[in-house]
Amino acid sequence: MDKIKILAIAPYWGMASVMKQVGQNRNDIELTVKLGNYKTCLEVLREEPDYRYDAIVSRGGTAELLRTAASIPVVEIDVSVYDVLRCLKSAQHYLEKFAVVGFSGITECAVQLSAMMQYDFTVCTITAESDIKGELQRLRDQGVELILCDRVSMVNAEELGMNAMFLSSDEASIAAAFDEAVHVCAKYGHFQKQNAALQKLLGVLAPGTSLFTPGGRLIFSNLEQQPGWVGLVEQIQMMLPCLTVGNEPVQRELEWKGELLFLSAFGLEHCGQRCLCIQVRQAQTMPVETGKGVTITHRNEPLFNDVSRVGCAVLVGEIGRRIPAYYQSIWPVLILGETGTGKDTVASILYRNGPFHERMMVTVDCQVLTPRRWKALLSRDSSPFFRTGITIYLRSVDRLENETAEELFRFMEQSNLCQRNRLLFSGVLDRPDIEDEYVLTYLKNHFSTVVLRLPALRQRRQDIPGITALYINQLNMELGKGIIGFASEAMALLQQFGFDGNLAQLSRMMRTLMLTTPGPYIQAEEVRKLIHEELPQRSQLLPRGFAAVNLNQSLEAINYDIVRLVLEEEAGNRCRAAKRLDVCRSTVWNMLKRNKES
């Protein structure tokens, strides 16, 4: 018997890895695995024509969408009760109200578990016709701050600035889907693709052309063949409402990765329906000069940078409830915080939810720019400072020399830069007197700048369980693992740690713990060992009983650092720490409690 040729489209890396492992252990299928979600699966189908395969295997909303476009059987990977239960157990560490959102395969399991386990959460079932973003906004208005969902809802939740946990499928569910695909193909045989009309159309279309159904589904596009236009078709799909045409062609401008494009839209009869044809051509204009400390970001690019890519930790807790107030601010925003608190992530979130989110954000890294490069930015036509209607993020603006800062501020005042664009700034609070220096003082007192302060992780210890729950969920997807959470003692140790590197350090530690943990729960011994490795290196070079302490702080803060360092040396044992310090255990407990509350 010939092998069944299966195209498996996985919404995340972890599932793709498990699919490959399952496929290697079978001799009845020939497996091709591609990454694709609800928004990109049709593009995958275009790159891998379905006539090459016998069946397609995917999950959730992606599978439902593929059924509308593919001419061969599409088998859906079911979400098991265990899959939902594992995610619910992780969500229990999250202190805020949460909801389960997804297609019926997910929510039916959730309803059963809610009744069986007496869990208290909201369940929202969506369909292909649902206004997913509208449903999520309704849940947010009801006080829901965490969504347990499939990939479709997760993308929409991130766009709304809501935290989300992904409901992943285990190996058994994937193997069952492959079994079903083999059964379907054996019973019904191979479906031949009938698309002669489309093949004829492809031969006459000009370069830079896309064709959409009246409902907005992509039929064909050759945009990806043009250098630098990868991903452009998704951006055009977002613009379809303003490209709807009658009898006359419609033209629009689009700024894409620093170049200006002209879009021409006109109606075209195809297979008995009035389709929308979009042709794209380049405009002759000066692109924004990038490189050497200047980068361009677009809204359709991935949200999280490497510092805080594992879940949007900055949106957890009180600070997460404050950030949305800054979304539509017409004034410049100065983001202040210690190293690793997520300043770049917050700037990206403010851009994506701000007044100019349909256009690019230009990031200017003040820490790496030379005086010569600054001079070019303030004088050349290709500088982003001469654009209008974009977001400009000046990263680490506190690192500017005073002379350079004066030139920048003079240019901002003379050119009305703040009135023409949305400006975001960030500054690193790495010493107590940094806010008193010229650059930050001037920004706070001019241009109607508003300040957004990001707390250090030691000031929001109560958020650590919720943050780590998001990290575990995302890393389970990437690693194909099924870790549920922390043992109670392990979480207590983590909350006591100082985290000098804040969210960046916690993210790094979580990656290590997820790689090294063999069981379903992260245990205290693994956390204790990692905490010892993460202690400041300069302290590790000193003999036991000696440590480096920051003296540029209050006496209370110095005493707290001393208690914390001794507690870390004693592996979190408060009795031994109190004995070494010659104080009562209640003194140690009260000092830890005061600093946790502050």
Coordinates of C-alpha atoms in Angstrom, one line a residue:
M1 CA 0.0 0.0 0.0
D2 CA 1.3 3.4 -1.0
K3 CA 2.0 5.8 1.8
I4 CA -0.6 8.5 2.5
K5 CA 0.8 11.9 1.8
I6 CA -0.2 14.3 4.6
L7 CA 0.4 18.1 4.7
A8 CA 0.4 19.0 8.5
I9 CA 0.0 22.7 9.2
A10 CA 1.0 23.5 12.8
P11 CA 0.1 26.9 14.4
Y12 CA 3.3 26.9 16.6
W13 CA 6.8 25.4 16.7
G14 CA 6.1 23.0 19.6
M15 CA 3.3 21.3 17.7
A16 CA 5.4 21.1 14.5
S17 CA 8.2 19.3 16.5
V18 CA 5.8 16.8 18.0
M19 CA 4.2 16.2 14.5
K20 CA 7.6 15.3 13.1
Q21 CA 8.4 13.0 16.0
V22 CA 5.1 11.2 15.5
G23 CA 5.5 11.0 11.8
Q24 CA 9.0 9.5 12.1
N25 CA 7.6 6.5 14.0
R26 CA 5.0 5.6 11.3
N27 CA 5.6 3.8 8.1
D28 CA 2.1 4.4 6.6
I29 CA 2.4 8.2 6.0
E30 CA 4.7 10.6 4.1
L31 CA 4.6 13.7 6.2
T32 CA 5.3 17.3 5.3
V33 CA 5.1 19.8 8.3
K34 CA 4.6 23.6 7.7
L35 CA 4.0 26.4 10.2
G36 CA 0.8 28.4 9.7
N37 CA -2.0 29.9 11.7
Y38 CA -5.5 31.2 11.0
K39 CA -4.1 34.2 9.2
T40 CA -1.3 32.5 7.2
C41 CA -2.6 29.0 6.5
L42 CA -4.0 30.0 3.1
E43 CA -0.5 31.3 2.2
V44 CA 1.0 28.0 3.2
L45 CA -1.6 26.3 1.0
R46 CA -0.6 28.5 -2.0
E47 CA 3.1 27.6 -1.4
E48 CA 2.3 23.9 -1.0
P49 CA -0.5 23.2 -3.6
D50 CA -2.9 20.6 -2.2
Y51 CA -2.9 18.5 -5.3
R52 CA 0.5 17.2 -4.1
Y53 CA -1.1 15.6 -1.0
D54 CA -3.9 13.2 0.0
A55 CA -5.0 15.0 3.1
I56 CA -4.3 18.0 5.3
V57 CA -4.1 17.9 9.1
S58 CA -4.4 21.0 11.2
R59 CA -6.2 22.4 14.4
G60 CA -9.1 24.5 15.5
G61 CA -10.0 27.6 13.4
T62 CA -7.1 26.9 11.1
A63 CA -8.6 23.6 10.1
E64 CA -12.0 25.1 9.6
L65 CA -10.7 27.8 7.3
L66 CA -8.6 25.3 5.3
R67 CA -11.8 23.3 4.7
T68 CA -13.2 26.3 2.8
A69 CA -10.2 26.5 0.5
A70 CA -8.7 23.0 0.0
S71 CA -9.9 20.5 -2.5
I72 CA -8.7 17.5 -0.4
P73 CA -9.9 16.2 3.0
V74 CA -8.9 18.3 6.0
V75 CA -8.7 16.5 9.4
E76 CA -8.9 18.5 12.6
I77 CA -6.7 17.7 15.6
D78 CA -9.0 17.4 18.6
V79 CA -8.4 19.2 21.9
S80 CA -8.6 16.6 24.6
V81 CA -9.9 17.0 28.1
Y82 CA -6.4 16.6 29.4
D83 CA -5.2 19.4 27.2
V84 CA -7.8 21.8 28.7
L85 CA -7.2 20.6 32.2
R86 CA -3.4 21.1 31.9
C87 CA -4.0 24.7 30.8
L88 CA -6.6 25.3 33.6
K89 CA -4.1 24.1 36.2
S90 CA -1.6 26.7 35.0
A91 CA -4.2 29.4 35.0
Q92 CA -5.0 28.8 38.6
H93 CA -1.7 30.6 39.5
Y94 CA -3.1 33.7 37.8
L95 CA -4.7 35.9 40.4
E96 CA -7.1 37.7 38.0
K97 CA -10.4 36.7 36.4
F98 CA -10.0 34.5 33.3
A99 CA -12.1 33.0 30.6
V100 CA -11.9 30.1 28.1
V101 CA -12.5 31.2 24.5
G102 CA -12.4 29.0 21.4
F103 CA -14.3 26.9 18.9
S104 CA -16.7 24.2 20.2
G105 CA -14.1 21.5 20.5
I106 CA -12.3 23.5 23.2
T107 CA -15.3 25.0 25.0
E108 CA -17.2 21.8 25.3
C109 CA -14.3 20.3 27.2
A110 CA -14.1 23.4 29.4
V111 CA -17.8 23.3 30.3
Q112 CA -17.4 19.6 31.3
L113 CA -14.4 20.3 33.5
S114 CA -16.0 23.4 35.0
A115 CA -18.9 21.2 36.3
M116 CA -16.7 18.3 37.2
M117 CA -13.9 20.2 39.0
Q118 CA -16.0 23.1 40.2
Y119 CA -13.8 25.7 38.5
D120 CA -15.1 29.2 38.3
F121 CA -14.4 30.8 34.9
T122 CA -16.3 32.2 31.9
V123 CA -16.7 30.1 28.7
C124 CA -17.1 31.8 25.3
T125 CA -17.7 29.7 22.2
I126 CA -16.8 31.3 18.8
T127 CA -17.5 30.3 15.2
A128 CA -16.0 31.2 11.9
E129 CA -18.6 34.0 11.6
S130 CA -17.9 35.3 15.1
D131 CA -16.6 38.8 15.8
I132 CA -13.7 37.5 17.9
K133 CA -12.3 40.8 18.8
G134 CA -15.7 42.1 19.8
E135 CA -16.2 39.0 22.1
L136 CA -12.8 39.6 23.7
Q137 CA -13.6 43.3 24.2
R138 CA -16.8 42.3 25.9
L139 CA -15.0 39.9 28.2
R140 CA -12.4 42.6 29.0
D141 CA -15.2 45.0 29.9
Q142 CA -16.5 42.3 32.3
G143 CA -13.1 42.3 34.1
V144 CA -11.5 39.3 32.4
E145 CA -7.7 39.8 32.2
L146 CA -6.5 36.4 31.0
I147 CA -7.8 34.3 28.0
L148 CA -7.3 30.6 27.6
C149 CA -7.8 30.1 23.9
D150 CA -6.7 28.7 20.5
R151 CA -4.4 30.5 18.1
V152 CA -7.1 32.6 16.5
S153 CA -8.3 34.2 19.7
M154 CA -4.7 34.5 21.0
V155 CA -3.7 36.8 18.1
N156 CA -6.8 39.0 18.6
A157 CA -6.1 39.1 22.4
E158 CA -2.6 40.3 21.9
E159 CA -3.8 43.0 19.5
L160 CA -6.2 44.2 22.3
G161 CA -3.4 44.1 24.9
M162 CA -4.9 41.2 26.8
N163 CA -2.8 38.3 28.2
A164 CA -3.5 34.9 26.8
M165 CA -2.6 31.3 27.4
F166 CA -2.6 28.9 24.4
L167 CA -4.4 25.5 24.7
S168 CA -1.8 23.2 23.2
S169 CA -2.5 19.6 22.0
D170 CA -0.5 16.6 23.2
E171 CA 1.1 13.8 21.2
A172 CA -1.9 11.5 21.6
S173 CA -4.2 14.0 19.9
I174 CA -1.9 14.5 17.0
A175 CA -1.4 10.7 16.5
A176 CA -5.2 10.2 16.5
A177 CA -5.6 12.9 13.8
F178 CA -3.0 11.1 11.6
D179 CA -5.0 7.9 12.1
E180 CA -8.2 9.6 11.0
A181 CA -6.4 11.0 7.9
V182 CA -5.2 7.6 6.9
H183 CA -8.7 6.2 7.4
V184 CA -10.4 8.9 5.4
C185 CA -8.0 8.6 2.5
A186 CA -8.3 4.8 2.5
K187 CA -12.1 5.1 2.3
Y188 CA -12.7 7.9 -0.1
G189 CA -9.5 8.1 -2.2
H190 CA -7.7 11.1 -3.6
F191 CA -9.7 14.2 -4.6
Q192 CA -8.4 15.7 -7.8
K193 CA -8.1 19.5 -7.9
Q194 CA -10.3 21.3 -10.4
N195 CA -8.9 24.8 -11.0
A196 CA -8.4 25.4 -14.7
A197 CA -10.0 28.8 -14.7
L198 CA -7.6 30.0 -12.0
Q199 CA -4.6 28.6 -13.9
K200 CA -5.7 30.5 -17.0
L201 CA -6.0 33.7 -14.9
L202 CA -2.5 33.4 -13.4
G203 CA -0.9 33.6 -16.9
V204 CA -2.3 37.1 -17.5
L205 CA -1.8 38.7 -14.1
A206 CA 0.9 41.4 -13.9
P207 CA 3.6 41.3 -11.2
G208 CA 2.5 42.7 -7.8
T209 CA -1.1 41.4 -8.2
S210 CA -3.5 39.9 -5.6
L211 CA -7.0 38.7 -6.1
F212 CA -9.6 38.5 -3.3
T213 CA -13.2 37.1 -3.1
P214 CA -16.0 39.5 -2.2
G215 CA -15.7 38.2 1.4
G216 CA -12.0 39.1 1.6
R217 CA -10.4 35.6 1.2
L218 CA -7.2 35.5 -0.8
I219 CA -7.5 33.6 -4.1
F220 CA -4.1 34.3 -5.6
S221 CA -1.1 36.6 -5.0
N222 CA 2.3 36.9 -6.6
L223 CA 3.4 39.7 -4.2
E224 CA 5.8 37.3 -2.4
Q225 CA 7.8 37.0 -5.6
Q226 CA 8.9 40.7 -5.3
P227 CA 11.9 41.4 -3.1
G228 CA 11.0 43.0 0.2
W229 CA 7.2 42.4 -0.2
V230 CA 7.0 39.2 2.0
G231 CA 4.0 39.7 4.3
L232 CA 2.5 42.6 2.3
V233 CA -0.6 40.6 1.3
E234 CA -1.7 40.4 4.9
Q235 CA -1.3 44.2 5.2
I236 CA -3.4 44.7 2.1
Q237 CA -6.1 42.3 3.5
M238 CA -6.4 44.6 6.5
M239 CA -7.0 47.6 4.1
L240 CA -9.8 45.9 2.1
P241 CA -12.7 47.8 3.6
C242 CA -11.2 51.1 2.3
L243 CA -10.4 49.5 -1.1
T244 CA -14.0 48.4 -1.9
V245 CA -14.8 49.5 -5.4
G246 CA -17.8 50.1 -7.7
N247 CA -17.3 50.6 -11.4
E248 CA -14.3 53.0 -11.0
P249 CA -10.8 52.0 -9.9
V250 CA -9.7 53.1 -6.5
Q251 CA -6.1 54.2 -5.6
R252 CA -4.5 54.4 -2.2
E253 CA -1.0 55.0 -0.7
L254 CA 0.7 52.5 1.7
E255 CA 4.0 52.9 3.5
W256 CA 5.7 49.6 3.7
K257 CA 9.1 49.1 5.3
G258 CA 10.3 52.6 4.5
E259 CA 9.0 52.7 0.9
L260 CA 5.9 54.3 -0.5
L261 CA 3.6 52.0 -2.5
F262 CA 0.6 52.8 -4.7
L263 CA -2.3 50.4 -4.6
S264 CA -4.8 50.2 -7.5
A265 CA -8.1 48.3 -6.8
F266 CA -10.7 47.3 -9.4
G267 CA -13.4 44.7 -9.9
L268 CA -12.8 41.5 -11.8
E269 CA -15.2 38.7 -12.7
H270 CA -14.0 35.3 -11.6
C271 CA -15.9 32.0 -11.4
G272 CA -19.3 33.8 -11.4
Q273 CA -18.5 36.3 -8.7
R274 CA -17.3 39.9 -8.6
C275 CA -13.8 39.7 -7.1
L276 CA -11.4 42.5 -6.1
C277 CA -8.1 42.7 -7.8
I278 CA -5.3 44.8 -6.2
Q279 CA -2.2 45.8 -8.2
V280 CA 0.8 47.3 -6.3
R281 CA 3.6 49.4 -7.7
Q282 CA 6.5 51.4 -6.1
A283 CA 6.4 55.1 -5.9
Q284 CA 9.4 57.2 -6.6
T285 CA 10.2 58.7 -3.2
M286 CA 13.0 58.8 -0.7
P287 CA 12.8 55.8 1.7
V288 CA 13.7 56.1 5.4
E289 CA 17.4 55.4 5.8
T290 CA 17.8 52.5 8.3
G291 CA 20.8 50.8 9.9
K292 CA 23.3 52.3 12.3
G293 CA 20.9 52.6 15.2
V294 CA 17.7 53.2 13.2
T295 CA 15.1 50.4 12.7
I296 CA 11.6 50.2 11.3
T297 CA 8.7 48.2 12.8
H298 CA 5.3 47.5 11.3
R299 CA 2.2 46.5 13.1
N300 CA 2.0 43.1 11.4
E301 CA 5.4 42.1 12.6
P302 CA 5.8 39.9 15.8
L303 CA 5.0 41.8 19.0
F304 CA 7.6 40.7 21.5
N305 CA 11.3 41.3 21.4
D306 CA 13.8 38.8 22.9
V307 CA 13.8 40.5 26.4
S308 CA 10.1 39.8 27.1
R309 CA 9.0 37.6 24.2
V310 CA 7.6 34.9 26.5
G311 CA 4.1 36.4 27.2
C312 CA 3.4 40.1 27.7
A313 CA 4.5 40.2 31.3
V314 CA 4.3 44.0 31.5
L315 CA 0.5 43.7 31.1
V316 CA 0.1 41.6 34.3
G317 CA -1.3 43.3 37.5
E318 CA -1.7 46.9 38.3
I319 CA 0.8 48.2 35.7
G320 CA -1.1 46.3 33.0
R321 CA -4.3 48.1 34.0
R322 CA -2.6 51.5 33.8
I323 CA -0.9 51.1 30.4
P324 CA -4.0 51.2 28.2
A325 CA -4.7 54.8 29.4
Y326 CA -1.7 55.9 27.4
Y327 CA -2.8 54.2 24.1
Q328 CA -4.5 57.2 22.4
S329 CA -2.5 60.0 24.1
I330 CA -1.6 62.8 21.7
W331 CA 1.3 63.8 23.9
P332 CA 4.8 62.3 23.9
V333 CA 5.3 59.4 26.5
L334 CA 8.5 59.0 28.5
I335 CA 8.8 55.4 29.7
L336 CA 11.1 55.0 32.7
G337 CA 12.3 51.9 34.4
E338 CA 15.2 49.8 35.5
T339 CA 17.0 47.5 33.0
G340 CA 14.9 44.6 32.0
T341 CA 11.5 46.0 33.0
G342 CA 10.1 45.9 29.5
K343 CA 10.4 49.4 28.2
D344 CA 10.8 48.4 24.6
T345 CA 7.8 46.1 24.8
V346 CA 5.6 48.9 26.3
A347 CA 6.7 51.2 23.5
S348 CA 5.7 48.5 20.9
I349 CA 2.3 48.1 22.6
L350 CA 1.7 51.9 22.7
Y351 CA 2.5 52.0 19.0
R352 CA 0.3 49.1 18.0
N353 CA -2.7 50.6 19.9
G354 CA -1.9 54.3 19.1
P355 CA -3.2 56.8 16.6
F356 CA -0.7 55.9 13.9
H357 CA -0.7 52.1 14.2
E358 CA -1.4 51.6 10.5
R359 CA 1.9 53.2 9.6
M360 CA 5.5 52.4 10.6
M361 CA 7.3 53.0 13.9
V362 CA 10.9 54.1 13.6
T363 CA 13.1 53.2 16.6
V364 CA 16.2 55.5 17.1
D365 CA 18.7 53.9 19.6
C366 CA 20.3 56.9 21.2
Q367 CA 22.9 54.7 22.9
V368 CA 24.6 53.6 19.7
L369 CA 24.3 56.7 17.4
T370 CA 27.4 58.7 16.7
P371 CA 27.4 62.6 16.6
R372 CA 27.8 62.3 12.8
R373 CA 24.8 60.0 12.5
W374 CA 22.8 62.5 14.7
K375 CA 23.7 65.3 12.4
A376 CA 22.4 63.3 9.4
L377 CA 19.2 62.5 11.1
L378 CA 18.6 66.2 11.8
S379 CA 19.4 67.4 8.3
R380 CA 18.8 64.7 5.6
D381 CA 15.5 64.3 3.7
S382 CA 15.6 60.5 4.3
S383 CA 15.5 61.1 8.1
P384 CA 12.3 59.8 9.9
F385 CA 12.2 63.2 11.6
F386 CA 11.0 64.7 8.4
R387 CA 8.1 62.3 8.0
T388 CA 4.5 63.0 9.2
G389 CA 1.9 60.7 10.7
I390 CA 4.3 58.0 12.1
T391 CA 5.5 56.9 15.5
I392 CA 9.1 57.7 16.5
Y393 CA 10.6 55.9 19.5
L394 CA 13.8 57.4 20.9
R395 CA 15.3 54.5 22.9
S396 CA 17.6 55.2 25.9
V397 CA 17.3 58.9 25.4
D398 CA 19.0 59.4 28.8
R399 CA 22.3 58.2 27.1
L400 CA 22.5 61.3 24.9
E401 CA 25.2 63.8 25.5
N402 CA 23.8 67.2 26.7
E403 CA 25.1 68.9 23.5
T404 CA 23.4 66.4 21.2
A405 CA 20.2 66.5 23.3
E406 CA 20.1 70.3 23.0
E407 CA 20.3 70.0 19.2
L408 CA 17.5 67.4 19.2
F409 CA 15.2 69.5 21.5
R410 CA 15.8 72.6 19.4
F411 CA 14.9 70.7 16.2
M412 CA 11.8 69.3 17.9
E413 CA 10.6 72.8 18.8
Q414 CA 11.4 74.4 15.4
S415 CA 9.9 71.6 13.3
N416 CA 6.8 70.8 15.4
L417 CA 8.0 67.2 15.5
C418 CA 5.6 66.3 18.4
Q419 CA 2.6 67.8 16.5
R420 CA 3.3 65.9 13.3
N421 CA 4.1 62.5 14.8
R422 CA 3.7 60.5 17.9
L423 CA 6.9 60.4 20.0
L424 CA 7.9 57.8 22.6
F425 CA 11.0 58.0 24.7
S426 CA 12.6 55.6 27.2
G427 CA 15.2 56.0 29.9
V428 CA 17.0 53.6 32.1
L429 CA 16.8 54.2 35.9
D430 CA 20.2 52.6 36.8
R431 CA 21.1 55.1 39.5
P432 CA 19.1 57.3 42.0
D433 CA 20.0 60.7 40.5
I434 CA 19.4 59.8 36.8
E435 CA 16.1 61.7 36.7
D436 CA 17.7 64.9 37.9
E437 CA 20.1 65.0 34.9
Y438 CA 19.5 67.4 32.0
V439 CA 17.9 65.2 29.4
L440 CA 15.2 63.6 31.4
T441 CA 14.5 66.8 33.3
Y442 CA 14.0 68.7 30.1
L443 CA 11.7 66.1 28.6
K444 CA 9.5 65.9 31.7
N445 CA 9.1 69.7 31.7
H446 CA 8.6 70.4 27.9
F447 CA 6.5 69.1 24.9
S448 CA 3.6 68.2 27.3
T449 CA 5.4 64.9 27.9
V450 CA 3.6 62.4 30.2
V451 CA 5.6 59.9 32.2
L452 CA 5.0 56.1 32.4
R453 CA 7.0 54.5 35.2
L454 CA 7.5 50.7 35.0
P455 CA 8.0 49.1 38.5
A456 CA 10.9 46.8 39.2
L457 CA 10.0 43.1 39.5
R458 CA 10.8 43.2 43.3
Q459 CA 8.1 45.8 43.6
R460 CA 5.5 43.6 42.1
R461 CA 6.2 40.2 43.6
Q462 CA 2.5 39.4 43.8
D463 CA 2.5 39.4 40.0
I464 CA 5.2 36.7 39.7
P465 CA 2.7 33.7 39.7
G466 CA 0.7 35.2 36.9
I467 CA 3.8 36.1 34.9
T468 CA 5.3 32.7 35.2
A469 CA 2.0 31.1 34.2
L470 CA 2.2 33.0 30.9
Y471 CA 5.8 32.0 30.5
I472 CA 5.1 28.3 31.1
N473 CA 2.2 28.3 28.6
Q474 CA 4.3 30.0 25.8
L475 CA 7.4 27.8 26.5
N476 CA 5.3 24.6 26.5
M477 CA 4.3 25.6 22.9
E478 CA 7.9 26.3 21.9
L479 CA 9.4 23.2 23.5
G480 CA 6.5 20.8 23.0
K481 CA 6.4 20.1 26.8
G482 CA 3.5 19.8 29.2
I483 CA 4.7 21.5 32.4
I484 CA 1.8 22.6 34.6
G485 CA 3.4 25.0 37.0
F486 CA 5.5 25.5 40.2
A487 CA 5.4 23.5 43.4
S488 CA 4.3 25.8 46.2
E489 CA 7.8 25.9 47.8
A490 CA 9.4 26.6 44.5
M491 CA 7.1 29.6 43.9
A492 CA 7.8 31.0 47.3
L493 CA 11.6 30.8 46.6
L494 CA 11.1 32.6 43.3
Q495 CA 9.0 35.4 44.9
Q496 CA 11.8 36.0 47.5
F497 CA 14.5 36.4 44.9
G498 CA 15.8 39.9 44.2
F499 CA 15.7 39.9 40.3
D500 CA 18.3 42.6 39.6
G501 CA 17.6 42.0 35.9
N502 CA 13.8 42.2 36.4
L503 CA 11.6 40.6 33.7
A504 CA 14.6 39.9 31.4
Q505 CA 16.3 37.9 34.2
L506 CA 13.0 36.1 35.0
S507 CA 12.5 35.2 31.3
R508 CA 16.0 33.7 31.1
M509 CA 15.5 31.7 34.3
M510 CA 12.2 30.4 33.1
R511 CA 13.8 29.1 29.9
T512 CA 16.4 27.3 32.0
L513 CA 13.8 25.8 34.3
M514 CA 11.6 24.6 31.5
L515 CA 14.5 22.9 29.8
T516 CA 15.8 21.1 32.9
T517 CA 12.5 20.2 34.6
P518 CA 11.7 16.5 34.0
G519 CA 8.3 16.3 35.6
P520 CA 5.0 18.2 35.3
Y521 CA 5.9 20.6 38.2
I522 CA 9.0 22.8 38.7
Q523 CA 10.4 21.8 42.1
A524 CA 12.0 23.9 44.9
E525 CA 15.4 22.2 44.5
E526 CA 15.7 23.2 40.8
V527 CA 14.7 26.8 41.7
R528 CA 17.2 26.9 44.6
K529 CA 20.0 25.7 42.4
L530 CA 19.3 28.2 39.7
I531 CA 18.9 31.1 42.2
H532 CA 22.4 30.3 43.5
E533 CA 23.8 30.5 40.0
E534 CA 22.0 33.8 39.3
L535 CA 23.5 35.6 42.4
P536 CA 25.6 38.6 41.3
Q537 CA 29.0 37.4 40.1
R538 CA 30.9 40.0 42.0
S539 CA 29.3 38.6 45.2
Q540 CA 30.2 35.1 44.2
L541 CA 33.9 36.1 43.9
L542 CA 33.9 37.1 47.5
P543 CA 34.2 34.6 50.4
R544 CA 31.2 33.5 52.3
G545 CA 30.0 36.2 54.6
F546 CA 31.1 39.0 52.2
A547 CA 29.0 40.7 49.6
A548 CA 28.8 43.8 47.4
V549 CA 25.9 46.1 48.5
N550 CA 24.6 49.2 46.7
L551 CA 25.2 52.1 49.1
N552 CA 23.3 54.7 46.9
Q553 CA 20.0 54.0 48.6
S554 CA 18.2 54.4 51.9
L555 CA 19.3 52.6 55.1
E556 CA 16.1 50.6 55.0
A557 CA 16.9 49.4 51.4
I558 CA 20.5 48.6 52.4
N559 CA 19.3 46.5 55.3
Y560 CA 16.8 44.7 53.1
D561 CA 19.6 43.9 50.6
I562 CA 21.7 42.4 53.4
V563 CA 18.8 40.3 54.6
R564 CA 18.1 39.1 51.1
L565 CA 21.7 38.2 50.4
V566 CA 22.0 36.2 53.6
L567 CA 18.7 34.5 52.9
E568 CA 19.9 33.5 49.5
E569 CA 23.1 32.1 50.9
E570 CA 20.9 30.1 53.3
A571 CA 18.7 28.8 50.5
G572 CA 15.7 30.7 51.7
N573 CA 15.8 29.3 55.3
R574 CA 14.7 32.2 57.5
C575 CA 15.7 30.5 60.8
R576 CA 19.4 30.1 59.7
A577 CA 19.4 33.7 58.2
A578 CA 18.0 35.2 61.4
K579 CA 20.6 33.3 63.5
R580 CA 23.5 34.6 61.3
L581 CA 22.2 38.1 61.5
D582 CA 21.7 37.8 65.3
V583 CA 18.0 39.0 65.0
C584 CA 14.7 37.4 65.7
R585 CA 12.9 35.5 62.9
S586 CA 10.1 38.0 63.1
T587 CA 12.5 40.8 62.3
V588 CA 13.5 39.0 59.0
W589 CA 9.8 38.3 58.2
N590 CA 8.7 41.9 58.8
M591 CA 11.4 43.3 56.6
L592 CA 10.6 40.9 53.8
K593 CA 6.9 41.8 54.2
R594 CA 7.4 45.5 54.2
N595 CA 9.5 45.4 51.0
K596 CA 7.0 43.1 49.3
E597 CA 4.2 45.5 50.0
S598 CA 6.2 48.5 48.8

